[in-house]
mmCIF file of C-alpha atoms in Angstrom:
data_model
loop_
_atom_site.group_PDB
_atom_site.id
_atom_site.type_symbol
_atom_site.label_atom_id
_atom_site.label_comp_id
_atom_site.label_asym_id
_atom_site.label_seq_id
_atom_site.Cartn_x
_atom_site.Cartn_y
_atom_site.Cartn_z
ATOM 1 C CA MET E 1 -0.185 0.145 -0.082
ATOM 2 C CA PRO E 2 1.458 3.632 -0.988
ATOM 3 C CA ILE E 3 2.966 5.763 1.614
ATOM 4 C CA ARG E 4 0.387 8.572 0.661
ATOM 5 C CA THR E 5 -2.658 6.622 2.091
ATOM 6 C CA ARG E 6 -0.405 4.667 5.112
ATOM 7 C CA VAL E 7 0.330 7.961 6.699
ATOM 8 C CA ALA E 8 -1.879 10.099 8.851
ATOM 9 C CA ALA E 9 -5.045 10.837 7.719
ATOM 10 C CA LEU E 10 -5.948 14.360 6.987
ATOM 11 C CA ALA E 11 -7.724 15.978 9.834
ATOM 12 C CA ALA E 12 -11.288 17.310 8.866
ATOM 13 C CA LEU E 13 -11.994 20.740 7.773
ATOM 14 C CA THR E 14 -14.496 22.860 9.415
ATOM 15 C CA ALA E 15 -16.414 26.007 8.507
ATOM 16 C CA ALA E 16 -19.073 27.894 10.049
ATOM 17 C CA ALA E 17 -22.552 27.606 9.033
ATOM 18 C CA LEU E 18 -24.065 30.431 7.472
ATOM 19 C CA ALA E 19 -27.342 31.852 8.770
ATOM 20 C CA VAL E 20 -29.446 32.145 6.273
ATOM 21 C CA GLY E 21 -33.026 34.928 6.743
ATOM 22 C CA ALA E 22 -35.805 34.582 5.015
ATOM 23 C CA ALA E 23 -38.123 37.297 4.455
ATOM 24 C CA ALA E 24 -41.826 37.148 3.952
ATOM 25 C CA THR E 25 -43.300 37.960 0.407
ATOM 26 C CA ALA E 26 -46.235 40.605 0.294
ATOM 27 C CA GLN E 27 -49.067 39.541 -1.421
ATOM 28 C CA ALA E 28 -49.440 41.244 -4.709
ATOM 29 C CA GLY E 29 -51.294 44.857 -4.438
ATOM 30 C CA ALA E 30 -51.692 44.051 -0.679
ATOM 31 C CA ALA E 31 -49.661 47.414 -0.075
ATOM 32 C CA PRO E 32 -49.221 50.371 -1.899
ATOM 33 C CA GLY E 33 -46.182 50.425 -3.527
ATOM 34 C CA GLY E 34 -46.022 46.364 -4.090
ATOM 35 C CA THR E 35 -46.149 45.783 -7.339
ATOM 36 C CA ALA E 36 -43.123 48.798 -7.980
ATOM 37 C CA GLN E 37 -40.491 47.139 -5.354
ATOM 38 C CA LYS E 38 -41.174 43.761 -6.806
ATOM 39 C CA ASN E 39 -40.195 45.053 -10.801
ATOM 40 C CA ALA E 40 -37.294 46.949 -9.046
ATOM 41 C CA SER E 41 -35.857 43.956 -7.824
ATOM 42 C CA VAL E 42 -36.472 42.081 -10.541
ATOM 43 C CA GLN E 43 -34.638 44.320 -12.488
ATOM 44 C CA LYS E 44 -31.499 44.572 -9.772
ATOM 45 C CA ASN E 45 -31.939 40.516 -10.397
ATOM 46 C CA ALA E 46 -31.328 40.905 -13.896
ATOM 47 C CA SER E 47 -28.662 43.372 -13.703
ATOM 48 C CA ALA E 48 -26.295 41.729 -10.878
ATOM 49 C CA PRO E 49 -23.038 40.174 -12.429
ATOM 50 C CA LYS E 50 -22.982 36.694 -13.265
ATOM 51 C CA LYS E 51 -21.002 34.744 -11.023
ATOM 52 C CA ALA E 52 -17.529 33.899 -11.984
ATOM 53 C CA ALA E 53 -16.786 30.761 -13.515
ATOM 54 C CA ALA E 54 -15.780 27.374 -10.837
ATOM 55 C CA PRO E 55 -11.925 26.545 -12.201
ATOM 56 C CA ARG E 56 -11.700 23.664 -14.502
ATOM 57 C CA PHE E 57 -9.573 20.287 -13.565
ATOM 58 C CA LEU E 58 -7.691 18.470 -15.529
ATOM 59 C CA ALA E 59 -8.777 15.536 -17.918
ATOM 60 C CA ALA E 60 -7.665 12.113 -17.545
ATOM 61 C CA SER E 61 -5.714 12.002 -20.719
ATOM 62 C CA GLU E 62 -3.600 15.195 -19.487
ATOM 63 C CA LEU E 63 -2.112 13.256 -16.667
ATOM 64 C CA PRO E 64 1.434 11.678 -17.307
ATOM 65 C CA PRO E 65 0.816 7.977 -19.774
ATOM 66 C CA HIS E 66 0.275 4.867 -17.790
ATOM 67 C CA PRO E 67 0.507 1.945 -19.819
ATOM 68 C CA THR E 68 -3.563 0.735 -18.452
ATOM 69 C CA GLY E 69 -4.760 4.511 -19.224
ATOM 70 C CA TRP E 70 -6.328 7.076 -16.154
ATOM 71 C CA THR E 71 -10.102 7.173 -15.074
ATOM 72 C CA ALA E 72 -10.989 10.412 -13.554
ATOM 73 C CA GLY E 73 -13.277 10.489 -10.795
ATOM 74 C CA PRO E 74 -16.475 13.546 -10.053
ATOM 75 C CA VAL E 75 -15.061 17.178 -8.916
ATOM 76 C CA THR E 76 -15.799 16.496 -4.921
ATOM 77 C CA ASP E 77 -15.661 19.223 -2.372
ATOM 78 C CA GLY E 78 -13.405 18.879 0.279
ATOM 79 C CA PHE E 79 -9.304 18.565 0.718
ATOM 80 C CA PRO E 80 -8.600 14.796 -0.282
ATOM 81 C CA GLU E 81 -6.805 12.311 2.473
ATOM 82 C CA GLN E 82 -4.519 11.623 -0.258
ATOM 83 C CA LEU E 83 -2.253 14.632 0.184
ATOM 84 C CA ALA E 84 -2.477 14.438 3.948
ATOM 85 C CA TYR E 85 1.061 12.887 4.032
ATOM 86 C CA CYS E 86 2.604 16.120 3.211
ATOM 87 C CA LEU E 87 -0.380 19.059 3.909
ATOM 88 C CA GLY E 88 -2.864 17.110 6.213
ATOM 89 C CA GLU E 89 -1.998 19.337 8.946
ATOM 90 C CA GLY E 90 -0.302 22.664 7.003
ATOM 91 C CA VAL E 91 -3.457 23.886 4.973
ATOM 92 C CA PRO E 92 -5.535 26.757 6.090
ATOM 93 C CA ALA E 93 -9.387 26.185 5.907
ATOM 94 C CA TYR E 94 -10.679 27.086 2.323
ATOM 95 C CA ASP E 95 -13.461 25.585 0.336
ATOM 96 C CA TYR E 96 -11.383 22.866 -1.500
ATOM 97 C CA ARG E 97 -12.093 21.213 -4.139
ATOM 98 C CA HIS E 98 -10.463 18.133 -5.715
ATOM 99 C CA ARG E 99 -10.648 15.490 -8.140
ATOM 100 C CA LEU E 100 -8.789 11.781 -7.980
ATOM 101 C CA PHE E 101 -7.936 9.621 -10.346
ATOM 102 C CA HIS E 102 -6.689 6.185 -10.667
ATOM 103 C CA THR E 103 -4.963 3.547 -12.843
ATOM 104 C CA GLU E 104 -5.734 -0.581 -12.700
ATOM 105 C CA LEU E 105 -2.013 -0.918 -11.156
ATOM 106 C CA ASP E 106 -0.738 1.241 -8.182
ATOM 107 C CA THR E 107 -0.271 4.534 -9.716
ATOM 108 C CA SER E 108 -2.325 7.040 -8.792
ATOM 109 C CA ALA E 109 -2.778 11.173 -8.734
ATOM 110 C CA VAL E 110 -5.210 14.085 -7.097
ATOM 111 C CA GLN E 111 -5.509 17.503 -7.998
ATOM 112 C CA VAL E 112 -7.019 20.270 -6.077
ATOM 113 C CA THR E 113 -7.983 23.579 -6.305
ATOM 114 C CA VAL E 114 -9.237 26.662 -4.035
ATOM 115 C CA VAL E 115 -10.210 30.374 -5.207
ATOM 116 C CA THR E 116 -9.139 32.498 -2.480
ATOM 117 C CA GLY E 117 -10.172 36.388 -1.891
ATOM 118 C CA SER E 118 -7.621 37.670 -3.839
ATOM 119 C CA ALA E 119 -4.055 37.478 -5.717
ATOM 120 C CA ALA E 120 -2.493 38.230 -2.493
ATOM 121 C CA THR E 121 -4.053 35.926 -0.892
ATOM 122 C CA GLY E 122 -3.411 33.106 -3.201
ATOM 123 C CA LYS E 123 0.215 34.129 -2.974
ATOM 124 C CA ALA E 124 0.431 33.542 0.414
ATOM 125 C CA LEU E 125 -1.067 30.108 0.446
ATOM 126 C CA ALA E 126 0.536 28.853 -2.770
ATOM 127 C CA ASP E 127 3.865 30.294 -0.828
ATOM 128 C CA ARG E 128 2.337 28.142 2.495
ATOM 129 C CA LEU E 129 1.944 25.264 0.322
ATOM 130 C CA ASN E 130 5.370 25.415 -1.076
ATOM 131 C CA LYS E 131 6.594 25.808 2.580
ATOM 132 C CA GLU E 132 4.694 22.506 3.784
ATOM 133 C CA ILE E 133 6.435 19.803 0.890
ATOM 134 C CA ARG E 134 10.109 21.136 1.157
ATOM 135 C CA THR E 135 10.062 20.128 4.507
ATOM 136 C CA CYS E 136 7.835 17.142 4.398
ATOM 137 C CA ALA E 137 10.726 14.407 4.250
ATOM 138 C CA ALA E 138 11.742 15.815 7.263
ATOM 139 C CA ARG E 139 8.114 15.701 8.656
ATOM 140 C CA LEU E 140 7.784 12.403 8.097
ATOM 141 C CA GLU E 141 10.795 10.696 9.198
ATOM 142 C CA ARG E 142 10.485 12.633 12.884
ATOM 143 C CA LEU E 143 6.637 11.138 13.115
ATOM 144 C CA TYR E 144 7.417 8.034 11.585
ATOM 145 C CA PRO E 145 10.798 6.459 12.354
ATOM 146 C CA GLU E 146 10.395 3.403 10.276
ATOM 147 C CA ILE E 147 10.428 5.356 7.396
ATOM 148 C CA GLU E 148 13.067 7.347 5.319
ATOM 149 C CA ALA E 149 12.185 10.132 3.345
ATOM 150 C CA GLU E 150 13.867 12.120 0.668
ATOM 151 C CA GLY E 151 12.443 15.342 -0.750
ATOM 152 C CA ARG E 152 13.972 17.142 -4.178
ATOM 153 C CA PHE E 153 12.912 20.239 -5.836
ATOM 154 C CA PHE E 154 12.624 20.227 -9.307
ATOM 155 C CA GLY E 155 12.575 23.735 -10.656
ATOM 156 C CA THR E 156 9.832 26.576 -11.340
ATOM 157 C CA LEU E 157 7.169 26.443 -14.509
ATOM 158 C CA PRO E 158 6.711 29.700 -16.424
ATOM 159 C CA VAL E 159 3.209 29.587 -16.159
ATOM 160 C CA GLU E 160 0.469 32.381 -14.949
ATOM 161 C CA GLU E 161 1.815 33.521 -11.524
ATOM 162 C CA GLY E 162 3.670 30.383 -11.673
ATOM 163 C CA ALA E 163 3.986 26.911 -10.392
ATOM 164 C CA THR E 164 7.040 25.001 -8.417
ATOM 165 C CA VAL E 165 7.379 20.991 -8.858
ATOM 166 C CA HIS E 166 8.631 18.890 -5.874
ATOM 167 C CA GLY E 167 9.478 15.010 -5.516
ATOM 168 C CA LEU E 168 9.443 12.838 -2.374
ATOM 169 C CA HIS E 169 10.343 9.117 -2.064
ATOM 170 C CA THR E 170 10.015 7.484 0.959
ATOM 171 C CA GLU E 171 11.129 3.903 2.057
ATOM 172 C CA THR E 172 10.368 2.015 5.158
ATOM 173 C CA SER E 173 12.176 -0.721 7.704
ATOM 174 C CA TYR E 174 10.430 -3.514 5.967
ATOM 175 C CA GLY E 175 10.772 -2.819 2.226
ATOM 176 C CA ALA E 176 8.145 -0.721 0.518
ATOM 177 C CA THR E 177 8.930 2.397 -1.635
ATOM 178 C CA ASP E 178 6.970 4.942 -3.057
ATOM 179 C CA VAL E 179 7.530 7.974 -5.192
ATOM 180 C CA ASN E 180 5.715 11.116 -5.368
ATOM 181 C CA LEU E 181 5.478 14.273 -7.794
ATOM 182 C CA LEU E 182 3.680 17.325 -6.201
ATOM 183 C CA SER E 183 2.893 20.348 -8.070
ATOM 184 C CA VAL E 184 1.638 23.971 -6.822
ATOM 185 C CA GLY E 185 0.468 26.232 -9.408
ATOM 186 C CA ARG E 186 -1.451 29.602 -9.278
ATOM 187 C CA ASP E 187 -3.293 31.893 -11.904
ATOM 188 C CA GLY E 188 -3.831 35.141 -9.647
ATOM 189 C CA ARG E 189 -6.106 34.086 -6.563
ATOM 190 C CA THR E 190 -6.816 30.703 -7.671
ATOM 191 C CA VAL E 191 -4.397 28.053 -6.542
ATOM 192 C CA THR E 192 -4.207 24.449 -7.170
ATOM 193 C CA VAL E 193 -2.492 21.497 -6.556
ATOM 194 C CA VAL E 194 -1.306 17.944 -8.315
ATOM 195 C CA GLY E 195 -0.133 15.040 -6.484
ATOM 196 C CA TRP E 196 1.097 11.724 -8.447
ATOM 197 C CA GLY E 197 2.467 8.592 -7.001
ATOM 198 C CA GLN E 198 3.146 5.142 -7.597
ATOM 199 C CA MET E 199 5.365 2.412 -5.581
ATOM 200 C CA GLY E 200 9.030 2.710 -6.903
ATOM 201 C CA ASP E 201 11.575 5.493 -6.887
ATOM 202 C CA PHE E 202 12.762 8.775 -8.294
ATOM 203 C CA ASP E 203 14.323 6.506 -11.540
ATOM 204 C CA ASP E 204 10.601 5.557 -11.889
ATOM 205 C CA ALA E 205 9.071 9.192 -12.121
ATOM 206 C CA PRO E 206 7.779 10.481 -15.587
ATOM 207 C CA LEU E 207 9.154 14.079 -14.316
ATOM 208 C CA ALA E 208 8.412 15.517 -17.567
ATOM 209 C CA ALA E 209 5.656 14.399 -18.393
ATOM 210 C CA PHE E 210 4.207 15.309 -15.044
ATOM 211 C CA LYS E 211 5.755 19.172 -15.563
ATOM 212 C CA LYS E 212 3.390 18.934 -18.697
ATOM 213 C CA THR E 213 0.674 18.107 -16.547
ATOM 214 C CA ALA E 214 1.560 20.679 -13.956
ATOM 215 C CA LYS E 215 1.550 23.574 -16.460
ATOM 216 C CA LYS E 216 -1.800 22.445 -18.291
ATOM 217 C CA ALA E 217 -3.181 22.496 -14.519
ATOM 218 C CA VAL E 218 -2.418 26.116 -14.277
ATOM 219 C CA THR E 219 -3.232 27.092 -17.802
ATOM 220 C CA LYS E 220 -6.662 24.800 -17.578
ATOM 221 C CA LEU E 221 -8.281 26.984 -14.822
ATOM 222 C CA TYR E 222 -9.856 29.528 -16.751
#
């Protein structure tokens, strides 16, 4: 079983519930000016700006090629536990959405995306996620003495506000080895993380293909 599912599961993210008030609707003609107020409300709603389009996610065909092909799951609300091994305790509470991908063998992938309140907030979140990934190997070894971990930085990608690519290799005392590739990218206030993993070491990781996937994940957002 890959390390990404063996190590600590992601703590649940909680958010405060929003109280929604309901106003009573006056019957037509029940009070003077009722019709005018209704028409004004309709005109206001018609002129309101449309809600911004939700960020788009990668398709299965846009992941690094695999002999058995990829299957993409639905886009789901919440932060995926598949990234908990590096980001579980370091992720601020936002409204995340994610998509899982799998093959017929041991290779899997995940993309998580979040729209923050501003470009500055998005940059701060991307910086935070990159820091968590850079320190992941040391934290894994500290928390799990039976694991040896090595992290590598594979550079940046020139796309929108930028993307970074990282790698992580883990080996357990009983011989299980896993390699993971991760990217953090940003387009304005929107941040996306892509994770890929399978059994093996860095020589087994499709780094060049993953960089293309990481770049596509950012360009495809909008």
